[in-house]
Structure formats: structure tokens, C-alpha cells
Short mmCIF file of C-alpha atoms in Angstrom, two decimals:
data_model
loop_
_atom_site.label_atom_id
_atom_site.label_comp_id
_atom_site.label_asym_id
_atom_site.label_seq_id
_atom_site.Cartn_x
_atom_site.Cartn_y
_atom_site.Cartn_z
CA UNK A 1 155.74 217.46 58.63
CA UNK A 2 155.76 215.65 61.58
CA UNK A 3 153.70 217.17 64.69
CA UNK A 4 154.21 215.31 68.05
CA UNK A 5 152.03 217.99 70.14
CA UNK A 6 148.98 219.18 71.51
CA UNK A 7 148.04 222.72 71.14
CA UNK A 8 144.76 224.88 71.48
CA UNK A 9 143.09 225.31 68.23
CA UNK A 10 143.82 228.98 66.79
CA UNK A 11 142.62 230.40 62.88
CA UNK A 12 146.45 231.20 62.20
CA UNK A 13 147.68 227.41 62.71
CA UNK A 14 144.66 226.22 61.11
CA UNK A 15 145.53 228.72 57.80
CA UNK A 16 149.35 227.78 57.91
CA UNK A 17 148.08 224.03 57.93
CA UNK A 18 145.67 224.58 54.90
CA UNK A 19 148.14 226.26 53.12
CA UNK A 20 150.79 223.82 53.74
CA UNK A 21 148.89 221.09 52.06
CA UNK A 22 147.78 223.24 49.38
CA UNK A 23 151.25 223.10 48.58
CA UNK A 24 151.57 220.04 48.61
CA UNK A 25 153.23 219.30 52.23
CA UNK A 26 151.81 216.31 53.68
CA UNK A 27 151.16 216.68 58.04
CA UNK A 28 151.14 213.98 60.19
CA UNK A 29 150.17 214.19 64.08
CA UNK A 30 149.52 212.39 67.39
CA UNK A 31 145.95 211.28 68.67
CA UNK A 32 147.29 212.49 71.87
CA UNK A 33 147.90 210.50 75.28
CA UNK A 34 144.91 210.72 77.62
CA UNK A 35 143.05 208.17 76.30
CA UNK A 36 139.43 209.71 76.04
CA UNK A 37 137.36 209.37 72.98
CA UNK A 38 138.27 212.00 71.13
CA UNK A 39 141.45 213.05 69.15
CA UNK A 40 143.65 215.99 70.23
CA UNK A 41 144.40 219.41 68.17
CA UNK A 42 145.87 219.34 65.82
CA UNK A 43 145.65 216.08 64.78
CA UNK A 44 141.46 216.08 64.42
CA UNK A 45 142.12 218.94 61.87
CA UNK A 46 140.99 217.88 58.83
CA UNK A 47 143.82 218.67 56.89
CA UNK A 48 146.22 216.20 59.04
CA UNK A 49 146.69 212.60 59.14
CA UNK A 50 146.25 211.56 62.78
CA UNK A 51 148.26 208.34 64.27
CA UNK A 52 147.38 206.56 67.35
CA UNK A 53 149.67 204.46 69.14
CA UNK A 54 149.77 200.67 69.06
CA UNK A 55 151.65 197.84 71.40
CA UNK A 56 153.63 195.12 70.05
CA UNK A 57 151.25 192.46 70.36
CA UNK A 58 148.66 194.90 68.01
CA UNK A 59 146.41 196.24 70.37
CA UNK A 60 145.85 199.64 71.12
CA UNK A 61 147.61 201.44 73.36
CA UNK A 62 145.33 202.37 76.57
CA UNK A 63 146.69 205.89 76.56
CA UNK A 64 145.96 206.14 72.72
CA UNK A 65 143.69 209.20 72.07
CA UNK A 66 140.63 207.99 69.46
CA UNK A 67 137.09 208.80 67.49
CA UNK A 68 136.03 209.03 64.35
CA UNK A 69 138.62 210.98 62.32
CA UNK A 70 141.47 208.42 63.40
CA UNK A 71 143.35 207.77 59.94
CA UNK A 72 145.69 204.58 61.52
CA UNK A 73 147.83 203.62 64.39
CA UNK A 74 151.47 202.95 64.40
CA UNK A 75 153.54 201.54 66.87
CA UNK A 76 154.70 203.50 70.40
CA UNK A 77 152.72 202.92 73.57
CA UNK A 78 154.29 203.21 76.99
CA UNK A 79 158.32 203.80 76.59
CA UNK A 80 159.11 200.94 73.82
CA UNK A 81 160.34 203.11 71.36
CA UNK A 82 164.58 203.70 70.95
CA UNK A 83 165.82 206.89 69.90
CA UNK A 84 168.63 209.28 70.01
CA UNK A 85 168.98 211.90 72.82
CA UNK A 86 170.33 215.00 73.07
CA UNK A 87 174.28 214.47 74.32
CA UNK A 88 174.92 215.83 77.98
CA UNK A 89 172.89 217.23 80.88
CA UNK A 90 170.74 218.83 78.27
CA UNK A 91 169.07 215.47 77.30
CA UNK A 92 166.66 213.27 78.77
CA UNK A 93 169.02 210.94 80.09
CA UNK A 94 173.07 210.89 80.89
CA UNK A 95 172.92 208.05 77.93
CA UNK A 96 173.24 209.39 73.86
CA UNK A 97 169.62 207.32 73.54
CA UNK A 98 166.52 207.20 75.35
CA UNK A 99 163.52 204.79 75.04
CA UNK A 100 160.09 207.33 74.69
CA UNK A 101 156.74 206.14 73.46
CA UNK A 102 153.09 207.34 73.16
CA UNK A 103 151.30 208.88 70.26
CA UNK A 104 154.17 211.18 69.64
CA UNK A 105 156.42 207.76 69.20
CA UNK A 106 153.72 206.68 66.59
CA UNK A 107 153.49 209.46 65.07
CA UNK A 108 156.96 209.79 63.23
CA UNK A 109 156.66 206.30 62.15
CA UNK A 110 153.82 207.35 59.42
CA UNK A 111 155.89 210.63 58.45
CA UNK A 112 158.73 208.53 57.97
CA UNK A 113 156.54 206.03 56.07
CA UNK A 114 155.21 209.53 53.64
CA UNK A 115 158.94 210.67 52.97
CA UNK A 116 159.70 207.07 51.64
CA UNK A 117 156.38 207.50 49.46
CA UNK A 118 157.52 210.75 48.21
CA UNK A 119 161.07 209.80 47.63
CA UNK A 120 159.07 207.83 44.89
CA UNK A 121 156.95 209.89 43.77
CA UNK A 122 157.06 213.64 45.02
CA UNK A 123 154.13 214.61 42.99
CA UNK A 124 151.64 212.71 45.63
CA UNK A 125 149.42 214.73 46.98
CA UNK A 126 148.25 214.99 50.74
CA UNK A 127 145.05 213.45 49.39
CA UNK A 128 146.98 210.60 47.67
CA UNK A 129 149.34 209.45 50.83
CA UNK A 130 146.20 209.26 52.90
CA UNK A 131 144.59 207.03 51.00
CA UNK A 132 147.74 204.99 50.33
CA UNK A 133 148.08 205.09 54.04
CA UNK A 134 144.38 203.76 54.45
CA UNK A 135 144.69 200.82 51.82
CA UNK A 136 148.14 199.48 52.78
CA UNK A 137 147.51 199.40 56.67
CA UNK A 138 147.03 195.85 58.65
CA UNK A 139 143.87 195.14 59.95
CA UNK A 140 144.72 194.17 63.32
CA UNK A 141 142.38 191.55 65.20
CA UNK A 142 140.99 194.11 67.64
CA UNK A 143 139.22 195.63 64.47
CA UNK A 144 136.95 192.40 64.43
CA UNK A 145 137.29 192.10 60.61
CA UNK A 146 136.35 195.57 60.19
CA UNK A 147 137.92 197.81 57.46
CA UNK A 148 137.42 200.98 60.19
CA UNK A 149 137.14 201.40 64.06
CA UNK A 150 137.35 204.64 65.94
CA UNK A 151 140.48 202.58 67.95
CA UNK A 152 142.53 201.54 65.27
CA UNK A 153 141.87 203.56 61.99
CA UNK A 154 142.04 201.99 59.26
CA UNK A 155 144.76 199.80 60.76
CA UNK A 156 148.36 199.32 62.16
CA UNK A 157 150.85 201.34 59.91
CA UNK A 158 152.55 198.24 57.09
CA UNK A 159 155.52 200.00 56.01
CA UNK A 160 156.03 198.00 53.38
CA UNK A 161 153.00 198.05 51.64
CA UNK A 162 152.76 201.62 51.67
CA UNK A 163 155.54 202.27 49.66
CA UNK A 164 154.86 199.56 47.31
CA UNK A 165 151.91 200.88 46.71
CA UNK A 166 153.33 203.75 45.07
CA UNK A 167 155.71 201.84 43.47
CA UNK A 168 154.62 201.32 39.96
CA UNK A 169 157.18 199.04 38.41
CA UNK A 170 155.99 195.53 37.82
CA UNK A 171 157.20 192.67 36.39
CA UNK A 172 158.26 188.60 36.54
CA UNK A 173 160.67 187.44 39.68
CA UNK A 174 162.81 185.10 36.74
CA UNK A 175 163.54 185.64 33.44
CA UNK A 176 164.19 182.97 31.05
CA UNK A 177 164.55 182.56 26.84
CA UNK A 178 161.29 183.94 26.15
CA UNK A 179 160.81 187.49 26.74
CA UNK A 180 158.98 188.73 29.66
CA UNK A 181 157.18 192.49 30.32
CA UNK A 182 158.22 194.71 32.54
CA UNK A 183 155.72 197.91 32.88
CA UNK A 184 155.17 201.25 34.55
CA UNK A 185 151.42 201.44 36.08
CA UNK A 186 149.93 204.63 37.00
CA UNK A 187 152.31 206.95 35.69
CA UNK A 188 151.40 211.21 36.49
CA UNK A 189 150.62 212.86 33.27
CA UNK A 190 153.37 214.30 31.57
CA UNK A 191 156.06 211.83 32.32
CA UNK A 192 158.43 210.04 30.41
CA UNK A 193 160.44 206.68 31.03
CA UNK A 194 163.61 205.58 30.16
CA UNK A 195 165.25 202.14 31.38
CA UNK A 196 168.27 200.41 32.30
CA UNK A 197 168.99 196.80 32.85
CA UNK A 198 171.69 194.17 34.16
CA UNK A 199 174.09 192.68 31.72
CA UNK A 200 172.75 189.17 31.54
CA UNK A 201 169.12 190.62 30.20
CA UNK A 202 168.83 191.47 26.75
CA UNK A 203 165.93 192.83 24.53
CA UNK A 204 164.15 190.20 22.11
CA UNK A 205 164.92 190.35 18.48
CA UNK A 206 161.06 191.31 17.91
CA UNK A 207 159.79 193.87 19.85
CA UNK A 208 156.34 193.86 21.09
CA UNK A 209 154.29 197.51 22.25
CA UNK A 210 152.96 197.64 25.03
CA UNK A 211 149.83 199.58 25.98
CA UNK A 212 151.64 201.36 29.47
CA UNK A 213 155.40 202.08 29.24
CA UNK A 214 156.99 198.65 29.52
CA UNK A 215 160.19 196.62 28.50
CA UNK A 216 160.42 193.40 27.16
CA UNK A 217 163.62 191.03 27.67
CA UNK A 218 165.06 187.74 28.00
CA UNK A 219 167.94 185.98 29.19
CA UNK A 220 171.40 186.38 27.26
CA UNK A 221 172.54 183.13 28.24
CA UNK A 222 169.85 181.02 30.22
CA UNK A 223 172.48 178.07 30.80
CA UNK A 224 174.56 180.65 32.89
CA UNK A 225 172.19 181.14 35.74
CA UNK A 226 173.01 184.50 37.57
CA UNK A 227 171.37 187.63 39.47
CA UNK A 228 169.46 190.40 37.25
CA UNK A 229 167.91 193.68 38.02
CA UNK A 230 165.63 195.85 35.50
CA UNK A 231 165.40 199.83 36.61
CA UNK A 232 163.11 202.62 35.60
CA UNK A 233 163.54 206.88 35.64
CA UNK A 234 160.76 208.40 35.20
CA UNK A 235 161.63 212.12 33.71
CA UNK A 236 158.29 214.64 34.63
CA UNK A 237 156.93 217.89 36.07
CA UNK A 238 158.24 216.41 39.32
CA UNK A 239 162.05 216.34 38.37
CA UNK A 240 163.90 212.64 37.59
CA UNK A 241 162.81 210.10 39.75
CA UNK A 242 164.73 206.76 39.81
CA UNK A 243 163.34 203.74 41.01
CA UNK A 244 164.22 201.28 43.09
CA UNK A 245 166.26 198.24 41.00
CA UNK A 246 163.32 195.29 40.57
CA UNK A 247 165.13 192.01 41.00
CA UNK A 248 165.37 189.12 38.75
CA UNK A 249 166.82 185.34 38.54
CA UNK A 250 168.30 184.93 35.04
CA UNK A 251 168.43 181.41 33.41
CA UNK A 252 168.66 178.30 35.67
CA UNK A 253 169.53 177.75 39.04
CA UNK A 254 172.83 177.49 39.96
CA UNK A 255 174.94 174.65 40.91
CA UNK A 256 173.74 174.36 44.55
CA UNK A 257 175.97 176.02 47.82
CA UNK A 258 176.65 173.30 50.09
CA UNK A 259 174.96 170.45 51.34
CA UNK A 260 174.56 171.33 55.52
CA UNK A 261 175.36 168.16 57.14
CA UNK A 262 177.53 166.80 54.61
CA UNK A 263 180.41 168.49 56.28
CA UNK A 264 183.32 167.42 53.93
CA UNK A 265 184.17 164.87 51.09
CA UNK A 266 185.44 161.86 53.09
CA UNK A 267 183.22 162.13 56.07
CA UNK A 268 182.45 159.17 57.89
CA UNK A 269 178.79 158.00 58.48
CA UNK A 270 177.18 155.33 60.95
CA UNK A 271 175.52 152.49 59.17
CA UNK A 272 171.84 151.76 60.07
CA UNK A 273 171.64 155.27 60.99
CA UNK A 274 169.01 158.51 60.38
CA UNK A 275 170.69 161.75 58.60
CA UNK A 276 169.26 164.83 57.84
CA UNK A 277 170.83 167.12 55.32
CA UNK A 278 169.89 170.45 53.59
CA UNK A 279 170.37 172.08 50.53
CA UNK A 280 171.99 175.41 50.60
CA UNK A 281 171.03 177.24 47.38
CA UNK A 282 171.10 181.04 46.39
CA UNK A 283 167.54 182.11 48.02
CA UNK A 284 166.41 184.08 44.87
CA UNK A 285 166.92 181.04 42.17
CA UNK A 286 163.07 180.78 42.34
CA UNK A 287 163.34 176.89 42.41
CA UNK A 288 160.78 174.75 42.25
CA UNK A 289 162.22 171.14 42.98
CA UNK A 290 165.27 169.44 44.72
CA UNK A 291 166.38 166.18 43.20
CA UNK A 292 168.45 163.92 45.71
CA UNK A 293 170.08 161.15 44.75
CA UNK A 294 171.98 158.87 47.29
CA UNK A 295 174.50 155.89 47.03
CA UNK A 296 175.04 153.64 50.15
CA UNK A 297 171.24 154.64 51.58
CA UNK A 298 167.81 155.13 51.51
CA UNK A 299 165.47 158.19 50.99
CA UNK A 300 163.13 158.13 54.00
CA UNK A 301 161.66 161.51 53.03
CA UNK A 302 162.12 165.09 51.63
CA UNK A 303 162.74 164.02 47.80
CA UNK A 304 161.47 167.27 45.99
CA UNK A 305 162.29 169.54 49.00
CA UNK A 306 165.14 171.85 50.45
CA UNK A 307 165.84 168.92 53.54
CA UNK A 308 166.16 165.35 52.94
CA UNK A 309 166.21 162.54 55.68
CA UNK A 310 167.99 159.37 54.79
CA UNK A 311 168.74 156.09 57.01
CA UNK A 312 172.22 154.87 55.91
CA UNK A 313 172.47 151.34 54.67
CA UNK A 314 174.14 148.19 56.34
CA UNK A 315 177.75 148.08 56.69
CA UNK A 316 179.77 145.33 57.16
CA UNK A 317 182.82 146.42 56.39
CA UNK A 318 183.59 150.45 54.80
CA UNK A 319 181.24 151.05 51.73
CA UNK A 320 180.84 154.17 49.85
CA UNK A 321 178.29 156.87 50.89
CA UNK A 322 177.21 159.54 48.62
CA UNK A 323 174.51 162.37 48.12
CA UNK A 324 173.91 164.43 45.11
CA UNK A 325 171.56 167.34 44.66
CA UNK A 326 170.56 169.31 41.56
CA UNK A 327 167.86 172.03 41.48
CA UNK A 328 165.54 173.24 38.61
CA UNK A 329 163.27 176.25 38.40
CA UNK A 330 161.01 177.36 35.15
CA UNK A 331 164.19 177.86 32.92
CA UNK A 332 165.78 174.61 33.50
CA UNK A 333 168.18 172.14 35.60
CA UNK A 334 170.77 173.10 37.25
CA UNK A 335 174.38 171.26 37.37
CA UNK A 336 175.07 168.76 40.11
CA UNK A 337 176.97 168.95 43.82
CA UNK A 338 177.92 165.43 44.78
CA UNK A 339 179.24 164.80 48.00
CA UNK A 340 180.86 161.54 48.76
CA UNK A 341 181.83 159.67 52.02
CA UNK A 342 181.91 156.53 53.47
CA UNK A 343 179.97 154.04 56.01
CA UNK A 344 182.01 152.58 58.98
CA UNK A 345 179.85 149.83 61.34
CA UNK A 346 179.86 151.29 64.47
CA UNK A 347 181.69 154.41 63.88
CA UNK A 348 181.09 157.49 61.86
CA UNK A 349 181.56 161.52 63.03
CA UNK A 350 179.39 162.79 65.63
CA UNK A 351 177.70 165.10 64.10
CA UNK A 352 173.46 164.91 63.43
CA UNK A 353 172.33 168.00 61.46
CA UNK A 354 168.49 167.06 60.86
CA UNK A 355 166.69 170.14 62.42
CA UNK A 356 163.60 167.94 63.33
CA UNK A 357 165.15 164.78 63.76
CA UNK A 358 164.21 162.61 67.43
CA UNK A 359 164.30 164.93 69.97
CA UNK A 360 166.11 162.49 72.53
CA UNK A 361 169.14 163.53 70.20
CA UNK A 362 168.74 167.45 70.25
CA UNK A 363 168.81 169.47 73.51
CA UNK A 364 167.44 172.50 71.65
CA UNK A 365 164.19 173.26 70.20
CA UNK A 366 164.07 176.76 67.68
CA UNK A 367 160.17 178.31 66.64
CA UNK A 368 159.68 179.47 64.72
CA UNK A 369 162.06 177.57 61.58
CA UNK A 370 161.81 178.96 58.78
CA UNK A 371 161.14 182.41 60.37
CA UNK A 372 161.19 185.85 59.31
CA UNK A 373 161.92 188.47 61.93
CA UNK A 374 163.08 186.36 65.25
CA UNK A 375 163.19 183.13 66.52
CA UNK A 376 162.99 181.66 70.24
CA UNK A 377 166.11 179.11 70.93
CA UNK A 378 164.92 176.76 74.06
CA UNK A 379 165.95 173.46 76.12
CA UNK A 380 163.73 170.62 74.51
CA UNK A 381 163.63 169.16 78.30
CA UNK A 382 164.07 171.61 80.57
CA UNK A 383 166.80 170.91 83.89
CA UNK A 384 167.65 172.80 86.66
CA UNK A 385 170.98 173.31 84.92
CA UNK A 386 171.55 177.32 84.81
CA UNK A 387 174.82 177.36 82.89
CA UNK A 388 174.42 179.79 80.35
CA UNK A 389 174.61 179.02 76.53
CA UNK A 390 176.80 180.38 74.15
CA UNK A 391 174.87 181.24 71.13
CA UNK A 392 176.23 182.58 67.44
CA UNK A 393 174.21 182.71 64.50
CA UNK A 394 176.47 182.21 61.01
CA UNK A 395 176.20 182.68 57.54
CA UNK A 396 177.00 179.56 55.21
CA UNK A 397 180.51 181.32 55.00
CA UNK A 398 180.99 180.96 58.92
CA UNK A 399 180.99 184.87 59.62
CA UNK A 400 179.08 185.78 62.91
CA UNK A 401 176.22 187.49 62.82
CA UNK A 402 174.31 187.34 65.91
CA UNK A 403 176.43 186.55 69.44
CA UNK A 404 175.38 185.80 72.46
CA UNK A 405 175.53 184.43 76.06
CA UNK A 406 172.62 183.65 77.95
CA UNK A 407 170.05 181.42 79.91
CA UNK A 408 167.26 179.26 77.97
CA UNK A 409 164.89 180.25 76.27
CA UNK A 410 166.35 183.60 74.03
CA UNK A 411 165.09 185.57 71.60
CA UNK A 412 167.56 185.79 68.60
CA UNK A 413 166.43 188.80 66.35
CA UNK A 414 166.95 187.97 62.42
CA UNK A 415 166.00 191.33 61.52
CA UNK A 416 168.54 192.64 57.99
CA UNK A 417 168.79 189.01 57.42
CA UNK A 418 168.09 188.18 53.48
CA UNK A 419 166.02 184.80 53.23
CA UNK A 420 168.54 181.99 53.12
CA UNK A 421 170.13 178.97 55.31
CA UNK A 422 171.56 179.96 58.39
CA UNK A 423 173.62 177.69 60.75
CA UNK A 424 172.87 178.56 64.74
CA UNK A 425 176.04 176.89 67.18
CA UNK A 426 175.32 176.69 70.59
CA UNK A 427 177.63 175.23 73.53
CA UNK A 428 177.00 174.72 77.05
CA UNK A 429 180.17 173.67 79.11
CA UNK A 430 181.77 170.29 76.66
CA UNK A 431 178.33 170.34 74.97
CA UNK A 432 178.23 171.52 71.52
CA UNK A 433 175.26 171.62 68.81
CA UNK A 434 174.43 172.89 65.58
CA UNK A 435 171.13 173.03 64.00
CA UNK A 436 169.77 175.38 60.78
CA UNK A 437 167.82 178.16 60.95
CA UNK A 438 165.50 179.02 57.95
CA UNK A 439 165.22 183.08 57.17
CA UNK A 440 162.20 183.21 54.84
#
């Protein structure tokens, strides 16, 4: 239960509240918004899990009520919180969503946070999410390495870890011919587990036990690298509860994507020139080295890594140009992508796709690379120039994700984004450029 208000204490609420979590209903509430030392009712009840409201930069929000009995914070603050509104003249706005914040914006974050907990497990108790709640959160800086301030709680709400931390299936990220252990941790009493598992995993001709309900398997074919999952349901007092599928990589990598920069077989290259290419590879392969091999040039650096720079050799006349790639990971090699093209003196495609190369060839900069939830796209060297840019962030397939027009610099959100290579195209008038972007 979510509780986004601020009433007068009364013995009726306060017995409907008790018995609530008797019963196993977990109650969430806002600090309040005046800011003062102490927390509102009925959030300082001791039978609720009060949430104050953070900004995005971590701090607290100045309006955030606080004191002792402050469980965490979660984000809201002043208005930067999107939500639905009620349709017509009835809502806050003429618009169907409306941006509110405060405490009562922080506060549905954490009960949102408990119902994906309990979606897990329903037989957590009140107690149980609390402390959950308390373990998982950030520390923020303004705690000053403390574990617990009367501003922050126990720390900014981490999604993420919360749930995970009631998640109790663990196990190996690749799978190869030996048999690996998958296991259930800190299963309720009176539960029992059965599993299920992709069709490129297959139990071991010996079967080891296992001191905690666990699964051992290996790889049907670990030449045939390929995705894998491994899934529990755990059968108790609590009804069937099926997990979430935990993702493997089965066997070795496979043969690697693309090669970004080596646009086509047949491409033209300057001689005496600097190239930067990258390997595109499945992003779960769990691979541990690139091997580059290249005809017609020389390896400046990058050997062992996901982007190789090369300066192309001297060319008289048209000699060949190649670059092959192979990946391995802890079950093996994987096969080979060559690419071949040639060298042409004083010719070749312009087109440079090294993502760091000399900046006197690259009008735009991108920070973070790799990145995780957004990156900033800006002019290397600034100009007065205030023709907007045309922006589109693709996939290695060429479908556009992201899409937009604007002035330098821009903040491109990757958010939904699964960790891979990304290509970002950007134009400004006859100006066209293309670097990669790194989702990690």
C-alpha cells in the first residue's frame, strides 16, 4: 500500500495499519514536504516504511521531510516526476500527463520496488522488504560514507538490487563441457523446486547432490555457440512462483557480427593511412580476447580488444587489404570473419570510423563511450555555426532507434538499450559523420 498523504494521527488508522501488516501487507509513505526535521503521520508510524524525496544529482530534496525513523529516499523533488493524469477538465492539466514531484513522487517508487519483491516471493514479510530495502539502497555522497543519516535513510532507493536480493537463483553467466551448478539460496520452509532449461543445456551423465536445491548441466554441443536460459518454480505455502529465466552463453563465441568500419568486401582504403575498426559481437558471448589479423597493414594498437587501430601499408600501385577477427571465451575459439579490400595511393572511400581517432578529423565528441544510461553528443571545436544536427542512433541492422534534430551539445537517452555496438549518424547541412556508441 502506497500512502502519498499527511493525516492527523488517530488509534483507528494506527489499528488498521497494525493489522494490515500483521497480514502481511507491506505500507509505504511520504516523509512529507515541509522540510523540518521530523517525518509526517503516517509515515513516522512504526509499522510503515517512510521515503523521502531525492534530486537527480542525489541530494536531498530541500522540501524532503526527515529524522530518525527515515527508512530511504527515492527519487521526486520539485515537479521532475512524469505521470498520467486524469483525461479532461477533471485533471490537473488539459494534457493526458502531468509532471508532479515531492515525497508523494518518491514514495510510489519504493511500493513499486515491494510489488516487484513480492511478485518473487509473496511470502516476504513487512519485516523482510524493509530490510531488503535497507541493504540494497545506494549510499549517496551526502551520507559522508555513512551506512545511516536522518537525510537520506539508509540510502537512495537501487531498484535493481532490491529485487535481486530476493532473487535466489544463482549460477555461472557461460556454460561449457563440464557441468556447472545452478542453486536455489534461501528457500521458505516448505517449498519445493522443480526446473526447466533451454535446449542447448543438458544434464551430465553423473549427477552430483547438492546441499541447497540446485541443477547441474553442460553444453549439448559446445562447438555450436548459442543463447541459454536455466528457470526455477518454486511450489510452497505461498502458491507457484516462477522465476525469472537466468541467462547463459552456451559453448563458444560465435562467428563475430560485423566488423564497423569495414563497410563492405571490396572497399577501398588510403595507403599510409590510420583506420579504426570494431568488432561487433553478440554482447552476452562472455569473451575474453579479440584476435586481429591484417594483410596489407600494420597493428598500431587494440590486438586483444573489441577496437583495433591500424595504419595501412605503402601502395604503389592497388595491393590487397584485409582484416580478420576471431573471438574466444572460456569454452573455446570462435570461427573467423575476414573482410577483404584493397589499397589505392591517393584514393580510398571517405569514410574514418575510429571513435577516438585525431580529433582534427571528427567534428563530434560523445561522453560518455561505452555508456550505460545516456550519452552527451557535442562539437569537438565549438563555431558560431547554429545549424541544427540531425541525429539517429541505429542498431547494427540499421533500424532507428533514437531520432533527433537539434543544436550541440544533446543528451541522447540509451535507456531499454541491451549492451552492444551502436552506430550514432549525424549530418549538418553536406556534412555527414558516423561514429560508435558503446551500451555497456
Amino acid at each position: 500500500v502506497s500512502m502519498s498523504v499527511e493525516l492527523v494521527s488517530s488509534v483507528p488508522f494506527n489499528t488498521a495499519m497494525s493489522n494490515a501488516v500483521n497480514n502481511g501487507v507491506a505500507l509505504v509513505a511520504a516523509s512529507g514536504n515541509s522540510g523540518s526535521s521530523s517525518i509526517s503521520y503516517p509515515a513516522n508510524n512504526p509499522n510503515v516504511i517512510s521515503v523521502g524525496a531525492s534530486l537527480q544529482n542525489d541530494s536531498r530534496w530541500s522540501g524532503s521531510q526527515y529524522g530518525s525513523n527515515l527508512d530511504l529516499v527515492a527519487p521526486g523533488g520539485a515537479l521532475i516526476i512524469w505521470t498520467t493524469d486524469r483525461p479532461g477538465n477533471i485533471g490537473y492539466t488539459n494534457d493526458d500527463y502531468v509532471q508532479f514531484g515531492g515525497t508523494s513522487a518518491a514514495a510510489p517508487h519504493v511500493a513499486g520496488v515491494v510489488a516487484l519483491m513480492k511478485s518473487i516471493n509473496s511470502c516476504l514479510t513487512p519485516a523482510e522488504i524493509r530490510t531488503h530495502l535497507h541493504n540494497s539502497a545506494d549510499k549517496t555522497s551526502g551520507m559522508g560514507g555513512q551506512s545511516f543519516t536522518n537525510e537520506y535513510g539508509y540510502g537512495r532507493l537501487n531498484a535493481y538490487k532490491a529485487v535481486k536480493a530476493v532473487y535466489p537463483l544463482s549460477g555461472p553467466t557461460i556454460v561449457c563441457n563440464s557441468a556447472r551448478t545452478f542453486q536455489l539460496n534461501n528457500l521458505p520452509a516448505g517449498t519445493s523446486v522443480s526446473w526447466s532449461y533451454s535446449g542447448n543445456l543438458v544434464p551430465p551423465p553423473v549427477i552430483k547432490k547438492c546441499t541447497t536445491p540446485c541443477i547441474h548441466l553442460r553444453a549439448e554441443n559446445v562447438f555450436e555457440g548459442s543463447q541459454g536460459w536455466v528457470q526455477a518454480t518454486i511450489s510452497g505455502p505461498c502458491g507457484d512462483v516462477v522465476l525469472p529465466k537466468h541467462d547463459v552463453w552456451v559453448g563458444v563465441p560465435k562467428e563475430p557480427s560485423d566488423i564497423f568500419g569495414f563497410t563492405y568486401d571490396g572497399m577501398q582504403f588510403n595507403s599510409n593511412s590510420e583506420y579504426g575498426f570494431w568488432a561487433i559481437t553478440h554482447y552476452s558471448q562472455q569473451i575474453n580476447y579479440y584476435d586481429w589479423f591484417v594483410t596489407g597493414g600494420t597493428i598500431q594498437y587494440g590486438q586483444g580488444t573489441q577496437h583495433l587501430h591500424v595504419k595501412t601499408g605503402n601502395a604503389s600501385f592497388s595491393n590487397n587489404f584485409s582484416v580478420e577477427l576471431r573471438t574466444d571465451n572460456n569454452c573455446g575459439i570462435s570461427p573467423t570473419l575476414y573482410r577483404y579490400g584493397y589499397l589505392i595511393p591517393g584514393g580510398g572511400d571517405p569514410f574514418e570510423s575510429d571513435t577516438t581517432q585525431l580529433n582534427d578529423k571528427l567534428k563530434l565528441a560523445i561522453s560518455p563511450n561505452p555508456a550505460s544510461s545516456n550519452i552527451t553528443v557535442s562539437e569537438v571545436n565549438p563555431s558560431n555555426d547554429n545549424t541544427p544536427w540531425y541525429l539517429r542512433l541505429m542498431n547494427q541492422q540499421g533500424t532507428i532507434l533514437v531520432e533527433t534534430t537539434s543544436t550541440l551539445p544533446n543528451s541522447i537517452s540509451l535507456q531499454g538499450l541491451l549492451p552492444g555496438a551502436y552506430v550514432l549518424h549525424a549530418i549538418q547541412g553536406q556534412y555527414v559523420e558516423q561514429q560508435v556508441v558503446l551500451v555497456k
